[in-house]
mmCIF file of C-alpha atoms in Angstrom:
data_model
loop_
_atom_site.group_PDB
_atom_site.id
_atom_site.type_symbol
_atom_site.label_atom_id
_atom_site.label_comp_id
_atom_site.label_asym_id
_atom_site.label_seq_id
_atom_site.Cartn_x
_atom_site.Cartn_y
_atom_site.Cartn_z
ATOM 1 C CA UNK A 1 165.408 150.953 62.463
ATOM 2 C CA UNK A 2 166.129 147.285 63.081
ATOM 3 C CA UNK A 3 169.760 148.251 64.027
ATOM 4 C CA UNK A 4 168.345 150.747 66.610
ATOM 5 C CA UNK A 5 165.934 148.170 68.084
ATOM 6 C CA UNK A 6 168.681 145.653 68.270
ATOM 7 C CA UNK A 7 171.034 148.045 70.150
ATOM 8 C CA UNK A 8 168.188 148.992 72.574
ATOM 9 C CA UNK A 9 167.396 145.253 73.204
ATOM 10 C CA UNK A 10 171.136 144.627 73.868
ATOM 11 C CA UNK A 11 171.187 147.530 76.335
ATOM 12 C CA UNK A 12 168.170 146.021 78.151
ATOM 13 C CA UNK A 13 169.849 142.563 78.415
ATOM 14 C CA UNK A 14 173.099 144.148 79.732
ATOM 15 C CA UNK A 15 171.159 146.195 82.211
ATOM 16 C CA UNK A 16 169.193 143.136 83.319
ATOM 17 C CA UNK A 17 172.405 141.211 83.751
ATOM 18 C CA UNK A 18 173.936 144.018 85.839
ATOM 19 C CA UNK A 19 170.748 144.052 88.065
ATOM 20 C CA UNK A 20 170.924 140.314 88.503
ATOM 21 C CA UNK A 21 174.620 140.271 89.306
ATOM 22 C CA UNK A 22 174.151 143.201 91.816
ATOM 23 C CA UNK A 23 171.153 141.375 93.407
ATOM 24 C CA UNK A 24 173.171 138.278 93.734
ATOM 25 C CA UNK A 25 176.024 140.264 95.162
ATOM 26 C CA UNK A 26 173.796 141.670 97.889
ATOM 27 C CA UNK A 27 172.955 138.139 99.009
ATOM 28 C CA UNK A 28 176.496 137.055 99.228
ATOM 29 C CA UNK A 29 178.149 140.400 100.144
ATOM 30 C CA UNK A 30 180.800 140.366 102.922
ATOM 31 C CA UNK A 31 179.539 142.161 105.886
ATOM 32 C CA UNK A 32 182.929 143.496 107.071
ATOM 33 C CA UNK A 33 181.706 147.008 107.932
ATOM 34 C CA UNK A 34 179.140 145.911 110.601
ATOM 35 C CA UNK A 35 179.665 147.603 113.923
ATOM 36 C CA UNK A 36 180.736 145.334 116.638
ATOM 37 C CA UNK A 37 180.813 145.884 120.357
ATOM 38 C CA UNK A 38 183.805 143.791 121.520
ATOM 39 C CA UNK A 39 186.508 141.310 120.517
ATOM 40 C CA UNK A 40 187.020 137.843 122.048
ATOM 41 C CA UNK A 41 190.636 136.520 122.045
ATOM 42 C CA UNK A 42 192.478 133.638 123.691
ATOM 43 C CA UNK A 43 196.057 133.597 124.931
ATOM 44 C CA UNK A 44 197.242 130.230 123.414
ATOM 45 C CA UNK A 45 196.804 130.834 119.826
ATOM 46 C CA UNK A 46 199.748 130.027 117.487
ATOM 47 C CA UNK A 47 201.995 132.585 115.997
ATOM 48 C CA UNK A 48 202.680 131.411 112.401
ATOM 49 C CA UNK A 49 200.820 132.961 109.429
ATOM 50 C CA UNK A 50 199.035 136.207 108.791
ATOM 51 C CA UNK A 51 195.590 137.571 109.758
ATOM 52 C CA UNK A 52 192.888 137.388 107.201
ATOM 53 C CA UNK A 53 189.893 139.802 106.680
ATOM 54 C CA UNK A 54 187.279 140.247 109.389
ATOM 55 C CA UNK A 55 184.036 138.684 108.213
ATOM 56 C CA UNK A 56 180.741 139.515 109.825
ATOM 57 C CA UNK A 57 177.226 138.182 109.894
ATOM 58 C CA UNK A 58 174.608 140.077 107.972
ATOM 59 C CA UNK A 59 172.994 142.819 110.040
ATOM 60 C CA UNK A 60 170.405 141.606 112.455
ATOM 61 C CA UNK A 61 171.841 138.031 112.591
ATOM 62 C CA UNK A 62 174.087 136.235 115.065
ATOM 63 C CA UNK A 63 176.163 132.979 115.060
ATOM 64 C CA UNK A 64 174.076 130.161 116.574
ATOM 65 C CA UNK A 65 176.104 127.324 114.896
ATOM 66 C CA UNK A 66 179.629 126.502 113.511
ATOM 67 C CA UNK A 67 181.405 124.038 111.398
ATOM 68 C CA UNK A 68 185.050 123.297 111.106
ATOM 69 C CA UNK A 69 187.503 122.342 108.165
ATOM 70 C CA UNK A 70 189.679 119.515 109.546
ATOM 71 C CA UNK A 71 192.513 117.473 107.986
ATOM 72 C CA UNK A 72 192.279 113.981 109.515
ATOM 73 C CA UNK A 73 195.591 112.603 110.810
ATOM 74 C CA UNK A 74 197.841 111.504 107.944
ATOM 75 C CA UNK A 75 200.325 109.462 109.938
ATOM 76 C CA UNK A 76 204.018 110.139 109.210
ATOM 77 C CA UNK A 77 203.177 112.996 106.730
ATOM 78 C CA UNK A 78 202.760 116.558 107.480
ATOM 79 C CA UNK A 79 199.576 117.056 109.529
ATOM 80 C CA UNK A 80 197.728 120.519 109.613
ATOM 81 C CA UNK A 81 194.697 119.611 111.826
ATOM 82 C CA UNK A 82 192.291 122.510 111.950
ATOM 83 C CA UNK A 83 192.165 124.554 108.725
ATOM 84 C CA UNK A 84 188.994 126.621 108.934
ATOM 85 C CA UNK A 85 186.038 127.930 110.935
ATOM 86 C CA UNK A 86 182.649 128.800 109.615
ATOM 87 C CA UNK A 87 180.069 130.669 111.597
ATOM 88 C CA UNK A 88 176.380 130.064 110.763
ATOM 89 C CA UNK A 89 174.068 133.030 111.456
ATOM 90 C CA UNK A 90 170.469 133.514 112.152
ATOM 91 C CA UNK A 91 168.084 136.136 113.035
ATOM 92 C CA UNK A 92 167.327 136.579 116.816
ATOM 93 C CA UNK A 93 163.741 135.612 116.358
ATOM 94 C CA UNK A 94 164.519 132.353 114.472
ATOM 95 C CA UNK A 95 163.414 129.043 115.971
ATOM 96 C CA UNK A 96 166.265 127.204 117.406
ATOM 97 C CA UNK A 97 165.095 123.732 116.463
ATOM 98 C CA UNK A 98 165.080 124.154 112.671
ATOM 99 C CA UNK A 99 167.576 126.689 111.291
ATOM 100 C CA UNK A 100 166.148 126.451 107.825
ATOM 101 C CA UNK A 101 167.365 129.830 106.845
ATOM 102 C CA UNK A 102 170.831 130.926 107.889
ATOM 103 C CA UNK A 103 173.875 132.825 106.516
ATOM 104 C CA UNK A 104 177.333 131.416 106.599
ATOM 105 C CA UNK A 105 180.605 133.524 106.996
ATOM 106 C CA UNK A 106 184.298 132.551 107.031
ATOM 107 C CA UNK A 107 187.473 134.334 107.219
ATOM 108 C CA UNK A 108 190.675 132.900 105.547
ATOM 109 C CA UNK A 109 190.780 129.141 105.358
ATOM 110 C CA UNK A 110 193.547 126.693 104.843
ATOM 111 C CA UNK A 111 193.950 124.236 101.982
ATOM 112 C CA UNK A 112 193.408 120.813 103.502
ATOM 113 C CA UNK A 113 190.739 118.745 105.119
ATOM 114 C CA UNK A 114 186.881 118.410 104.899
ATOM 115 C CA UNK A 115 184.088 120.455 106.475
ATOM 116 C CA UNK A 116 182.328 118.891 109.380
ATOM 117 C CA UNK A 117 178.646 118.832 110.093
ATOM 118 C CA UNK A 118 177.233 121.966 111.522
ATOM 119 C CA UNK A 119 176.669 122.128 115.284
ATOM 120 C CA UNK A 120 173.828 124.335 116.634
ATOM 121 C CA UNK A 121 173.269 125.963 119.921
ATOM 122 C CA UNK A 122 170.210 124.397 121.609
ATOM 123 C CA UNK A 123 168.993 127.960 122.230
ATOM 124 C CA UNK A 124 170.420 131.388 121.757
ATOM 125 C CA UNK A 125 173.797 132.213 120.231
ATOM 126 C CA UNK A 126 177.495 131.547 120.626
ATOM 127 C CA UNK A 127 178.991 133.764 123.351
ATOM 128 C CA UNK A 128 182.539 132.592 124.113
ATOM 129 C CA UNK A 129 185.230 130.142 122.920
ATOM 130 C CA UNK A 130 188.201 128.003 123.899
ATOM 131 C CA UNK A 131 190.956 126.844 121.482
ATOM 132 C CA UNK A 132 192.972 123.556 121.557
ATOM 133 C CA UNK A 133 196.540 124.337 120.355
ATOM 134 C CA UNK A 134 199.652 122.360 119.988
ATOM 135 C CA UNK A 135 202.726 124.278 121.041
ATOM 136 C CA UNK A 136 205.855 124.283 118.794
ATOM 137 C CA UNK A 137 207.340 120.887 118.274
ATOM 138 C CA UNK A 138 210.823 122.098 117.350
ATOM 139 C CA UNK A 139 212.114 119.760 114.643
ATOM 140 C CA UNK A 140 208.940 117.698 114.929
ATOM 141 C CA UNK A 141 205.596 118.209 112.985
ATOM 142 C CA UNK A 142 203.638 121.406 114.144
ATOM 143 C CA UNK A 143 199.912 121.486 113.688
ATOM 144 C CA UNK A 144 199.017 124.651 115.776
ATOM 145 C CA UNK A 145 195.252 124.994 116.368
ATOM 146 C CA UNK A 146 193.375 121.522 116.560
ATOM 147 C CA UNK A 147 189.983 122.196 117.770
ATOM 148 C CA UNK A 148 187.462 124.742 119.306
ATOM 149 C CA UNK A 149 184.700 124.690 121.921
ATOM 150 C CA UNK A 150 182.045 127.337 122.015
ATOM 151 C CA UNK A 151 179.776 128.374 124.887
ATOM 152 C CA UNK A 152 176.245 129.103 123.895
ATOM 153 C CA UNK A 153 173.680 131.169 125.618
ATOM 154 C CA UNK A 154 172.866 127.776 127.282
ATOM 155 C CA UNK A 155 175.429 124.947 127.161
ATOM 156 C CA UNK A 156 178.583 124.325 125.233
ATOM 157 C CA UNK A 157 179.480 122.788 121.801
ATOM 158 C CA UNK A 158 182.701 121.011 120.967
ATOM 159 C CA UNK A 159 183.925 120.820 117.450
ATOM 160 C CA UNK A 160 185.016 117.697 115.646
ATOM 161 C CA UNK A 161 188.640 118.616 115.514
ATOM 162 C CA UNK A 162 191.843 116.634 116.167
ATOM 163 C CA UNK A 163 193.465 115.870 119.628
ATOM 164 C CA UNK A 164 196.966 117.283 119.593
ATOM 165 C CA UNK A 165 197.864 119.965 122.019
ATOM 166 C CA UNK A 166 196.038 121.416 125.086
ATOM 167 C CA UNK A 167 192.926 123.324 125.656
ATOM 168 C CA UNK A 168 193.624 127.027 126.690
ATOM 169 C CA UNK A 169 191.466 129.169 128.978
ATOM 170 C CA UNK A 170 188.189 130.481 127.908
ATOM 171 C CA UNK A 171 187.880 133.852 126.129
ATOM 172 C CA UNK A 172 185.744 136.530 127.820
ATOM 173 C CA UNK A 173 182.063 136.271 127.336
ATOM 174 C CA UNK A 174 180.324 138.485 124.716
ATOM 175 C CA UNK A 175 179.302 142.067 125.726
ATOM 176 C CA UNK A 176 176.047 142.097 123.679
ATOM 177 C CA UNK A 177 173.742 139.426 122.229
ATOM 178 C CA UNK A 178 176.267 137.160 120.740
ATOM 179 C CA UNK A 179 179.163 136.441 118.396
ATOM 180 C CA UNK A 180 178.620 138.008 115.055
ATOM 181 C CA UNK A 181 181.944 137.595 113.091
ATOM 182 C CA UNK A 182 185.420 136.376 113.065
ATOM 183 C CA UNK A 183 189.025 136.797 111.708
ATOM 184 C CA UNK A 184 191.509 133.844 111.308
ATOM 185 C CA UNK A 185 195.235 133.662 111.292
ATOM 186 C CA UNK A 186 196.318 131.185 108.614
ATOM 187 C CA UNK A 187 199.732 129.967 107.544
ATOM 188 C CA UNK A 188 199.930 129.697 103.808
ATOM 189 C CA UNK A 189 201.221 126.372 102.331
ATOM 190 C CA UNK A 190 205.019 126.070 102.922
ATOM 191 C CA UNK A 191 206.015 123.849 100.025
ATOM 192 C CA UNK A 192 208.386 121.270 101.420
ATOM 193 C CA UNK A 193 208.415 122.946 104.724
ATOM 194 C CA UNK A 194 206.065 122.117 107.744
ATOM 195 C CA UNK A 195 202.516 123.315 107.331
ATOM 196 C CA UNK A 196 200.179 124.317 110.247
ATOM 197 C CA UNK A 197 197.341 126.233 108.539
ATOM 198 C CA UNK A 198 195.040 127.718 111.086
ATOM 199 C CA UNK A 199 196.911 129.160 114.081
ATOM 200 C CA UNK A 200 194.458 131.516 115.886
ATOM 201 C CA UNK A 201 191.055 133.290 115.683
ATOM 202 C CA UNK A 202 189.443 136.487 116.920
ATOM 203 C CA UNK A 203 185.692 136.608 117.378
ATOM 204 C CA UNK A 204 183.515 139.660 117.335
ATOM 205 C CA UNK A 205 180.372 140.389 119.463
ATOM 206 C CA UNK A 206 177.427 142.600 118.413
ATOM 207 C CA UNK A 207 174.543 144.037 120.338
#
């Protein structure tokens, strides 16, 4: 009898743990299957590396802020500049001055640098972007993508990236409410070779 009770208790504990893990998984689940209306691209992205997974804001939310992973200049060593982009997503009815409740999504990210402070749109959502990219340096040190500017429903926000390269032209503006996801092109570490990390990005727009 004691053995039966013990087995039943163990099953309850295991079931409880499964529910807990599944519940936690829902909170942090990747929303890669969310329907999107259009893609935003730029023409000056770098060509090294491979594309990561598409990552989408949870349903009913849109990107109103962003932060960057940036490696500060390291002098004569191998610079990588921009390593990652995070989108911070809120519900359309959220107040734009507090952003106390938001979700964060990111695609593939490079290995170097620190995350910058979040920058929020004064109102509305991110709707277009512009990328600063250093073109190939030949035998010199390549960094590829260095910085990004987003256009909001009102105004623009420039990231705290690095200053090599030139700004390209703006992407198209979202068809729909705003940006709701992204996919990044990242070059993996090259060992003794020249590292560039983040090269390009695609943004997705939702109704």
